[in-house]
């Protein structure tokens, strides 16, 4: 049981490049989330999904797109990377029953130059 | 909107108790959580408390909830160097999905 995995672990992009971050979970969770973590700002929700084929915007969605074609995978895309998107990105998943504990992946450290 | 605030840093000596504080704004929160993030890793749930409880104890951890003041605290007894981490307070909001709002995190440094 691997839990939540993220690929890649590190990435450096040039401004304007695009990339996709992959999140996979093997716990059959309905909910999945993408957060970014920046110093002094905690975790901010980018997008989330409440089930296969559904996605919704979180607190800071601009510049990102997501897809959830399979229940176990949640992809985060950056169409045209900007230096402001330099951050650590975390994927998480949770059950739909209380207490709604979120299980986190190890994170992807992205630097945009 | 919901807001969760914490102090950014706390330093304690090994063996002392640590108290990490948090304030939140959403009075309709059903669960409040403490997550722990060790260096280079994702967050892990440490403990949680249901909103109709005042206190929860789990081994060295004590969670206190003051709903009137919207104040949550985490006490770690006999703090060890392995407790050095970032601790996030979080609240579960009553949105259309189970949305969790995280605080900024408190970095706990344990001095040997």
Coordinates of N, CA and C in Angstrom, one line a residue:
Chain A
X1 N 0.8 -1.2 0.0 CA 0.0 0.0 0.0 C 0.9 1.2 0.0
X2 N 1.0 1.9 -1.2 CA 1.9 3.0 -1.3 C 1.3 4.3 -0.7
X3 N 0.0 4.4 -0.6 CA -0.6 5.7 -0.1 C -0.7 6.6 -1.2
X4 N -0.2 7.9 -1.0 CA -0.3 8.9 -2.1 C 1.1 9.1 -2.6
X5 N 1.3 9.0 -3.9 CA 2.6 9.2 -4.5 C 2.5 10.4 -5.5
X6 N 3.6 11.1 -5.6 CA 3.7 12.2 -6.5 C 4.9 12.1 -7.4
X7 N 4.8 12.5 -8.7 CA 5.9 12.6 -9.6 C 5.8 13.8 -10.4
X8 N 6.9 14.5 -10.7 CA 8.3 14.2 -10.1 C 8.4 14.8 -8.7
X9 N 9.6 14.5 -8.1 CA 9.9 15.1 -6.8 C 10.5 16.5 -6.9
X10 N 11.2 16.7 -8.0 CA 11.8 18.0 -8.2 C 11.7 18.4 -9.7
X11 N 11.6 19.7 -10.0 CA 11.6 20.1 -11.3 C 12.0 21.6 -11.4
X12 N 12.8 21.9 -12.4 CA 13.1 23.3 -12.7 C 12.6 23.6 -14.1
X13 N 11.8 24.7 -14.2 CA 11.2 25.1 -15.5 C 11.7 26.5 -15.8
X14 N 11.7 26.7 -17.1 CA 11.9 28.1 -17.5 C 10.5 28.8 -17.7
X15 N 10.5 30.1 -17.5 CA 9.2 30.8 -17.7 C 8.6 30.5 -19.0
X16 N 7.3 30.2 -19.0 CA 6.6 29.9 -20.3 C 6.5 28.5 -20.6
X17 N 7.3 27.6 -20.0 CA 7.3 26.2 -20.2 C 6.0 25.6 -19.5
X18 N 5.6 24.4 -20.0 CA 4.5 23.8 -19.4 C 4.9 22.4 -18.8
X19 N 4.2 22.0 -17.8 CA 4.4 20.7 -17.2 C 3.2 20.1 -16.6
X20 N 3.2 18.8 -16.3 CA 2.1 18.2 -15.6 C 2.7 17.4 -14.4
X21 N 2.1 17.6 -13.2 CA 2.4 16.9 -12.0 C 1.3 15.8 -11.8
X22 N 1.9 14.6 -11.5 CA 1.0 13.5 -11.4 C 0.8 13.1 -9.9
X23 N -0.4 12.8 -9.5 CA -0.7 12.3 -8.2 C -1.4 11.0 -8.3
X24 N -1.0 10.0 -7.5 CA -1.7 8.7 -7.6 C -2.0 8.3 -6.1
X25 N -3.2 7.7 -5.9 CA -3.5 7.1 -4.6 C -4.1 5.8 -4.7
X26 N -3.8 4.9 -3.8 CA -4.2 3.5 -3.9 C -5.2 3.1 -2.8
X27 N -5.8 4.1 -2.2 CA -6.7 3.9 -1.0 C -8.2 4.0 -1.4
X28 N -8.5 4.1 -2.7 CA -9.8 4.2 -3.2 C -10.6 5.5 -2.6
X29 N -9.8 6.6 -2.4 CA -10.4 7.8 -1.9 C -11.2 8.5 -2.9
X30 N -12.4 9.1 -2.5 CA -13.2 9.9 -3.4 C -12.6 11.2 -3.7
X31 N -12.2 11.9 -2.6 CA -11.7 13.3 -2.7 C -10.2 13.3 -2.9
X32 N -9.8 14.3 -3.8 CA -8.4 14.5 -4.0 C -8.2 16.0 -4.2
X33 N -7.0 16.5 -3.8 CA -6.7 17.9 -3.6 C -5.3 18.2 -4.1
X34 N -5.1 19.4 -4.7 CA -3.8 19.9 -4.9 C -3.6 21.2 -4.1
X35 N -2.5 21.3 -3.3 CA -2.2 22.5 -2.6 C -0.8 23.0 -3.0
X36 N -0.6 24.2 -2.7 CA 0.8 24.7 -2.8 C 1.2 25.3 -1.4
X37 N 2.4 25.1 -1.1 CA 3.0 25.5 0.2 C 4.0 26.6 0.0
X38 N 3.8 27.8 0.5 CA 4.8 28.8 0.4 C 5.2 29.3 1.8
X39 N 6.4 29.8 2.0 CA 6.8 30.2 3.3 C 5.9 31.3 3.9
X40 N 5.5 31.0 5.2 CA 4.6 32.0 5.9 C 3.2 32.0 5.4
X41 N 2.8 31.2 4.4 CA 1.5 31.2 3.9 C 0.7 29.9 4.1
X42 N 1.4 28.9 4.7 CA 0.7 27.7 4.9 C 0.4 27.0 3.6
X43 N -0.7 26.2 3.7 CA -1.1 25.5 2.5 C -2.3 26.2 1.9
X44 N -2.3 26.4 0.6 CA -3.4 27.0 -0.1 C -3.9 26.0 -1.2
X45 N -5.2 25.9 -1.2 CA -5.9 24.9 -2.1 C -6.0 25.5 -3.5
X46 N -5.5 24.7 -4.5 CA -5.4 25.1 -5.9 C -6.7 24.6 -6.6
X47 N -6.9 23.3 -6.6 CA -8.1 22.7 -7.2 C -8.3 21.4 -6.4
X48 N -9.6 20.9 -6.5 CA -9.9 19.7 -5.8 C -10.9 18.9 -6.7
X49 N -11.1 17.7 -6.3 CA -12.0 16.8 -7.0 C -12.8 15.9 -6.0
X50 N -14.1 15.9 -6.2 CA -14.9 15.1 -5.3 C -15.3 13.7 -5.9
X51 N -14.7 13.4 -7.0 CA -14.9 12.1 -7.6 C -14.4 12.1 -9.1
X52 N -14.3 10.9 -9.6 CA -13.8 10.7 -10.9 C -14.6 11.5 -11.9
X53 N -13.9 12.2 -12.8 CA -14.5 13.1 -13.8 C -15.0 14.4 -13.3
X54 N -14.7 14.8 -12.1 CA -15.2 16.1 -11.5 C -14.0 16.8 -11.0
X55 N -13.9 18.1 -11.2 CA -12.9 19.0 -10.7 C -13.6 20.3 -10.3
X56 N -12.9 21.1 -9.4 CA -13.4 22.4 -9.0 C -12.3 23.2 -8.6
X57 N -12.5 24.6 -8.6 CA -11.5 25.5 -8.2 C -11.4 25.7 -6.7
X58 N -10.2 25.8 -6.3 CA -10.0 26.2 -4.9 C -9.7 27.6 -4.7
X59 N -8.8 27.9 -3.8 CA -8.5 29.3 -3.4 C -7.6 30.0 -4.4
X60 N -6.7 29.3 -5.0 CA -5.7 30.0 -5.9 C -5.6 29.2 -7.2
X61 N -6.6 29.1 -8.0 CA -6.6 28.3 -9.2 C -6.0 28.9 -10.5
X62 N -5.7 30.2 -10.5 CA -5.3 30.8 -11.7 C -3.9 30.3 -12.2
X63 N -3.8 30.0 -13.5 CA -2.5 29.5 -14.0 C -2.4 28.0 -13.9
X64 N -3.4 27.3 -13.4 CA -3.4 25.8 -13.2 C -4.6 25.2 -13.8
X65 N -4.4 24.0 -14.3 CA -5.6 23.2 -14.7 C -5.4 21.8 -14.2
X66 N -6.5 21.1 -14.0 CA -6.5 19.7 -13.4 C -7.4 18.8 -14.2
X67 N -7.1 17.5 -14.0 CA -8.0 16.5 -14.6 C -8.0 15.3 -13.7
X68 N -9.2 14.6 -13.7 CA -9.3 13.4 -12.9 C -10.1 12.4 -13.8
X69 N -9.3 11.8 -14.7 CA -9.9 10.8 -15.6 C -10.1 9.5 -15.0
X70 N -9.3 9.2 -14.0 CA -9.4 7.9 -13.3 C -9.5 8.3 -11.8
X71 N -10.2 7.5 -11.0 CA -10.4 7.8 -9.6 C -9.1 7.9 -8.9
X72 N -8.1 7.1 -9.2 CA -6.9 7.0 -8.5 C -5.9 8.1 -8.8
X73 N -6.1 8.8 -9.9 CA -5.1 9.8 -10.4 C -5.7 11.2 -10.5
X74 N -4.9 12.2 -10.1 CA -5.3 13.6 -10.1 C -4.1 14.4 -10.7
X75 N -4.2 15.0 -11.9 CA -3.2 15.6 -12.6 C -3.3 17.1 -12.4
X76 N -2.1 17.8 -12.2 CA -2.1 19.2 -12.1 C -1.2 19.7 -13.2
X77 N -1.8 20.6 -14.1 CA -1.0 21.1 -15.2 C -0.7 22.6 -15.0
X78 N 0.5 23.0 -15.5 CA 0.9 24.4 -15.6 C 1.0 24.7 -17.0
X79 N 0.2 25.5 -17.6 CA 0.2 25.8 -19.0 C 1.3 26.6 -19.5
X80 N 1.6 27.7 -18.7 CA 2.7 28.6 -19.0 C 3.3 29.0 -17.7
X81 N 4.4 28.4 -17.3 CA 4.9 28.6 -15.9 C 5.4 30.0 -15.7
X82 N 5.2 30.5 -14.5 CA 5.7 31.8 -14.2 C 6.5 31.7 -12.9
X83 N 7.4 32.6 -12.6 CA 8.2 32.6 -11.4 C 7.3 32.5 -10.1
X84 N 6.2 33.1 -10.2 CA 5.3 33.1 -9.0 C 4.7 31.7 -8.7
X85 N 4.9 30.8 -9.6 CA 4.5 29.4 -9.3 C 5.6 28.6 -8.7
X86 N 6.7 29.2 -8.5 CA 7.8 28.5 -7.7 C 7.2 28.2 -6.3
X87 N 7.2 26.9 -5.9 CA 6.5 26.5 -4.7 C 6.8 25.0 -4.5
X88 N 6.3 24.5 -3.4 CA 6.2 23.1 -3.1 C 4.7 22.7 -3.3
X89 N 4.5 21.7 -4.1 CA 3.1 21.3 -4.4 C 2.8 20.0 -3.7
X90 N 1.7 19.9 -3.0 CA 1.3 18.7 -2.4 C -0.1 18.2 -2.9
X91 N -0.1 17.0 -3.1 CA -1.4 16.3 -3.4 C -1.9 15.6 -2.2
X92 N -3.2 15.5 -2.0 CA -3.8 14.9 -0.8 C -5.0 14.2 -1.3
X93 N -5.4 13.2 -0.5 CA -6.7 12.5 -0.8 C -7.4 12.2 0.5
X94 N -8.7 12.0 0.5 CA -9.4 11.7 1.7 C -10.7 10.9 1.4
X95 N -11.2 10.2 2.4 CA -12.5 9.5 2.4 C -13.6 10.5 2.5
X96 N -14.8 10.1 2.1 CA -16.0 11.0 2.3 C -16.7 10.8 3.6
X97 N -16.0 10.0 4.5 CA -16.6 9.9 5.8 C -15.7 10.5 6.9
X98 N -16.4 10.9 8.0 CA -15.6 11.6 9.0 C -14.6 10.7 9.6
X99 N -13.5 11.3 10.2 CA -13.2 12.7 10.3 C -12.6 13.4 9.1
X100 N -12.7 12.8 8.0 CA -12.2 13.4 6.7 C -10.7 13.6 6.8
X101 N -9.9 12.7 7.3 CA -8.5 12.8 7.4 C -7.9 12.9 6.0
X102 N -7.0 13.8 5.8 CA -6.4 13.9 4.5 C -5.0 13.2 4.5
X103 N -4.7 12.5 3.5 CA -3.4 11.8 3.4 C -2.6 12.5 2.3
X104 N -1.4 12.9 2.6 CA -0.6 13.7 1.8 C 0.5 12.9 1.1
X105 N 0.8 13.4 -0.1 CA 2.0 12.9 -0.8 C 3.2 13.6 -0.3
X106 N 4.4 13.2 -0.8 CA 5.7 13.7 -0.3 C 6.0 15.1 -0.9
X107 N 5.3 15.6 -1.9 CA 5.5 16.9 -2.4 C 6.4 16.9 -3.6
X108 N 6.2 18.0 -4.4 CA 7.0 18.2 -5.6 C 7.5 19.7 -5.5
X109 N 8.8 19.8 -5.5 CA 9.5 21.1 -5.4 C 9.7 21.6 -6.8
X110 N 9.0 22.7 -7.1 CA 9.1 23.3 -8.5 C 9.7 24.7 -8.4
X111 N 10.7 24.8 -9.3 CA 11.3 26.2 -9.4 C 11.1 26.6 -10.8
X112 N 10.7 27.9 -10.9 CA 10.5 28.5 -12.3 C 11.4 29.7 -12.4
X113 N 12.3 29.6 -13.4 CA 13.3 30.6 -13.5 C 13.0 31.6 -14.6
Chain B
X1 N -14.6 34.8 4.7 CA -14.2 33.4 4.5 C -13.5 32.9 5.7
X2 N -13.1 31.6 5.6 CA -12.5 31.0 6.8 C -11.0 31.5 6.9
X3 N -10.5 31.6 8.1 CA -9.2 32.0 8.3 C -8.7 31.2 9.5
X4 N -7.4 30.7 9.4 CA -6.8 30.0 10.6 C -5.4 30.6 10.8
X5 N -5.2 31.1 12.0 CA -3.9 31.8 12.3 C -3.1 31.1 13.4
X6 N -1.8 31.1 13.2 CA -0.9 30.5 14.1 C 0.3 31.4 14.2
X7 N 1.1 31.3 15.3 CA 2.4 31.9 15.3 C 3.3 31.1 14.5
X8 N 4.4 31.7 14.0 CA 5.2 31.0 13.0 C 6.3 30.1 13.6
X9 N 6.7 30.4 14.9 CA 7.9 29.8 15.4 C 7.7 29.6 16.9
X10 N 8.2 28.4 17.4 CA 8.3 28.1 18.8 C 9.5 27.3 19.1
X11 N 10.2 27.7 20.2 CA 11.4 27.0 20.6 C 11.3 26.6 22.0
X12 N 11.6 25.3 22.3 CA 11.5 24.8 23.6 C 12.7 23.9 23.9
X13 N 13.0 23.6 25.2 CA 14.0 22.7 25.6 C 13.5 21.3 25.7
X14 N 14.3 20.4 25.3 CA 14.0 19.0 25.4 C 13.5 18.6 26.8
X15 N 12.4 18.0 26.9 CA 11.8 17.6 28.2 C 10.8 18.6 28.7
X16 N 10.8 19.8 28.2 CA 9.7 20.7 28.6 C 8.4 20.4 27.8
X17 N 7.4 21.1 28.2 CA 6.1 21.0 27.5 C 6.1 22.1 26.4
X18 N 5.5 21.8 25.3 CA 5.3 22.7 24.2 C 3.8 23.0 24.1
X19 N 3.5 24.3 23.8 CA 2.1 24.6 23.6 C 2.0 25.4 22.3
X20 N 1.3 24.9 21.4 CA 1.1 25.6 20.1 C -0.3 26.0 20.0
X21 N -0.5 27.3 19.7 CA -1.9 27.9 19.7 C -2.3 28.2 18.3
X22 N -3.7 28.3 18.1 CA -4.3 28.5 16.8 C -5.6 29.2 17.1
X23 N -6.0 30.2 16.2 CA -7.3 30.8 16.2 C -7.9 30.6 14.9
X24 N -9.2 30.4 14.9 CA -9.9 30.2 13.6 C -11.2 31.0 13.6
X25 N -11.8 31.2 12.5 CA -12.9 32.1 12.3 C -14.3 31.4 12.1
X26 N -14.2 30.2 11.5 CA -15.5 29.5 11.1 C -16.2 28.8 12.3
X27 N -17.2 29.4 12.8 CA -17.9 28.9 14.0 C -18.7 27.6 13.6
X28 N -18.8 27.3 12.3 CA -19.5 26.1 12.0 C -18.6 24.9 11.7
X29 N -17.3 25.0 12.1 CA -16.4 23.9 11.9 C -16.9 22.7 12.7
X30 N -16.8 21.6 12.1 CA -17.2 20.3 12.8 C -16.0 19.6 13.4
X31 N -14.9 19.7 12.7 CA -13.6 19.0 13.2 C -12.5 20.1 13.1
X32 N -11.6 19.9 14.1 CA -10.4 20.7 14.1 C -9.2 19.8 14.2
X33 N -8.2 20.0 13.5 CA -7.1 19.1 13.3 C -5.8 19.7 13.7
X34 N -4.8 18.8 14.1 CA -3.4 19.1 14.1 C -2.7 18.2 13.2
X35 N -2.0 18.7 12.2 CA -1.2 18.0 11.3 C 0.3 18.3 11.6
X36 N 1.1 17.3 11.4 CA 2.6 17.4 11.6 C 3.3 17.3 10.2
X37 N 4.3 18.1 10.0 CA 5.1 18.0 8.8 C 6.5 18.0 9.1
X38 N 7.1 16.8 8.9 CA 8.6 16.7 9.2 C 9.3 17.2 7.9
X39 N 10.6 17.5 8.1 CA 11.4 18.1 7.0 C 11.3 17.2 5.7
X40 N 11.0 17.9 4.6 CA 11.0 17.2 3.4 C 9.9 16.2 3.1
X41 N 8.9 16.3 3.9 CA 7.8 15.3 3.8 C 6.4 16.0 3.7
X42 N 5.4 15.2 3.4 CA 4.1 15.8 3.4 C 3.5 15.8 4.8
X43 N 2.3 16.3 4.9 CA 1.7 16.5 6.3 C 1.1 15.1 6.7
X44 N 1.0 14.9 8.0 CA 0.4 13.7 8.5 C -0.5 14.1 9.7
X45 N -1.7 13.5 9.7 CA -2.6 13.8 10.8 C -2.0 13.4 12.1
X46 N -2.0 14.3 13.1 CA -1.5 14.0 14.4 C -2.6 13.6 15.3
X47 N -3.6 14.5 15.3 CA -4.8 14.3 16.2 C -5.9 15.2 15.7
X48 N -7.1 15.0 16.1 CA -8.2 15.9 15.8 C -9.2 15.9 16.9
X49 N -10.1 16.9 16.9 CA -11.1 17.0 18.0 C -12.4 17.4 17.3
X50 N -13.5 16.8 17.8 CA -14.8 17.1 17.3 C -15.2 18.4 18.0
X51 N -16.0 19.2 17.3 CA -16.3 20.5 17.8 C -17.1 20.5 19.0
X52 N -17.8 19.4 19.4 CA -18.6 19.5 20.7 C -17.8 19.0 21.9
X53 N -16.4 18.8 21.7 CA -15.6 18.4 22.8 C -14.7 19.6 23.2
X54 N -14.3 19.6 24.5 CA -13.5 20.6 25.0 C -12.0 20.2 25.0
X55 N -11.8 18.9 25.2 CA -10.4 18.4 25.4 C -10.3 17.0 24.8
X56 N -9.1 16.7 24.4 CA -8.8 15.4 23.9 C -7.4 15.1 24.3
X57 N -7.2 13.9 24.9 CA -5.8 13.5 25.3 C -5.4 12.3 24.6
X58 N -4.2 12.2 24.1 CA -3.7 11.1 23.4 C -2.3 10.9 23.7
X59 N -1.9 10.1 24.7 CA -0.6 9.9 25.2 C 0.1 11.3 25.5
X60 N 1.1 11.7 24.8 CA 1.7 13.0 25.2 C 1.0 14.2 24.7
X61 N 0.0 14.0 23.9 CA -0.7 15.1 23.2 C -2.0 15.5 24.0
X62 N -2.2 16.8 24.2 CA -3.5 17.3 24.7 C -4.0 18.4 23.8
X63 N -5.2 18.2 23.3 CA -5.8 19.2 22.5 C -6.9 19.9 23.4
X64 N -6.9 21.2 23.4 CA -7.9 22.0 24.1 C -8.6 22.9 23.1
X65 N -9.9 22.9 23.2 CA -10.8 23.7 22.3 C -11.7 24.6 23.0
X66 N -11.6 25.9 22.7 CA -12.4 26.9 23.3 C -13.3 27.5 22.2
X67 N -14.5 27.0 22.1 CA -15.3 27.4 21.0 C -15.8 28.8 21.1
X68 N -15.9 29.3 22.3 CA -16.4 30.7 22.4 C -15.4 31.6 21.8
X69 N -14.1 31.4 22.1 CA -13.0 32.2 21.6 C -12.5 31.8 20.3
X70 N -13.0 30.7 19.8 CA -12.4 30.1 18.6 C -10.9 29.9 18.7
X71 N -10.5 29.2 19.7 CA -9.1 29.0 20.0 C -8.9 27.5 20.2
X72 N -7.8 27.0 19.6 CA -7.4 25.6 19.6 C -5.9 25.6 20.1
X73 N -5.6 24.7 20.9 CA -4.2 24.5 21.3 C -3.8 23.1 21.3
X74 N -2.5 22.9 21.1 CA -1.9 21.5 21.1 C -0.8 21.6 22.2
X75 N -0.9 20.7 23.2 CA 0.2 20.7 24.2 C 0.9 19.3 24.0
X76 N 2.2 19.4 23.9 CA 3.1 18.2 23.8 C 3.9 18.1 25.1
X77 N 3.6 17.1 25.8 CA 4.3 16.9 27.1 C 5.7 16.2 26.8
X78 N 6.7 16.6 27.7 CA 8.0 15.9 27.6 C 8.5 16.0 26.1
X79 N 8.6 17.2 25.6 CA 9.0 17.3 24.2 C 10.3 16.7 23.9
X80 N 10.4 16.0 22.8 CA 11.6 15.3 22.4 C 12.1 15.9 21.1
X81 N 13.4 15.7 20.8 CA 14.0 16.2 19.5 C 13.2 15.7 18.3
X82 N 12.7 14.6 18.4 CA 11.9 14.0 17.3 C 10.6 14.7 17.0
X83 N 10.2 15.6 18.0 CA 9.0 16.4 17.8 C 9.2 17.7 17.0
X84 N 10.5 17.9 16.7 CA 10.8 19.1 15.8 C 10.2 18.9 14.5
X85 N 9.3 19.9 14.1 CA 8.6 19.8 12.9 C 7.8 21.0 12.7
X86 N 7.0 21.1 11.7 CA 6.0 22.2 11.5 C 4.6 21.6 11.8
X87 N 3.9 22.3 12.7 CA 2.6 21.8 13.1 C 1.5 22.8 12.5
X88 N 0.6 22.2 11.8 CA -0.5 22.9 11.2 C -1.8 22.7 11.9
X89 N -2.4 23.7 12.2 CA -3.8 23.7 12.7 C -4.7 23.7 11.4
X90 N -5.9 23.1 11.5 CA -6.8 23.1 10.4 C -8.2 22.9 10.8
X91 N -9.1 23.5 10.1 CA -10.5 23.3 10.4 C -11.3 22.8 9.2
X92 N -12.3 22.0 9.6 CA -13.2 21.4 8.6 C -14.4 22.3 8.4
X93 N -14.6 22.9 7.3 CA -15.7 23.8 7.1 C -16.9 23.1 6.5
X94 N -18.0 23.7 6.7 CA -19.3 23.1 6.3 C -19.7 23.5 4.9
X95 N -18.7 23.3 4.0 CA -19.0 23.7 2.6 C -19.7 22.5 1.9
X96 N -19.9 22.6 0.6 CA -20.5 21.6 -0.2 C -19.7 20.3 -0.2
X97 N -18.4 20.4 0.1 CA -17.6 19.2 0.1 C -16.8 19.4 1.4
X98 N -16.0 18.4 1.8 CA -15.3 18.5 3.0 C -14.1 19.3 2.9
X99 N -14.2 20.6 2.9 CA -13.1 21.5 2.7 C -12.4 21.7 4.0
X100 N -11.1 21.6 4.0 CA -10.2 21.9 5.2 C -9.4 23.1 4.9
X101 N -9.4 24.0 5.8 CA -8.6 25.2 5.8 C -7.4 25.1 6.7
X102 N -6.2 25.2 6.2 CA -5.0 25.1 7.0 C -4.5 26.4 7.5
X103 N -3.9 26.4 8.6 CA -3.2 27.6 9.1 C -1.8 27.7 8.5
X104 N -1.1 28.7 8.9 CA 0.2 29.0 8.3 C 1.3 28.0 8.8
X105 N 1.0 27.3 9.9 CA 2.0 26.4 10.4 C 2.9 27.0 11.4
X106 N 3.2 26.3 12.5 CA 4.2 26.7 13.6 C 5.4 25.8 13.5
X107 N 6.5 26.4 13.3 CA 7.7 25.6 13.3 C 8.2 25.4 14.8
X108 N 8.2 24.1 15.2 CA 8.7 23.8 16.6 C 10.1 23.4 16.5
X109 N 11.0 24.1 17.3 CA 12.4 23.7 17.4 C 12.6 23.2 18.8
X110 N 13.1 22.0 18.9 CA 13.4 21.5 20.2 C 14.9 21.5 20.5
X111 N 15.3 22.2 21.5 CA 16.8 22.3 21.8 C 17.2 21.2 22.8
X112 N 18.2 20.5 22.4 CA 18.7 19.4 23.3 C 19.2 19.9 24.6

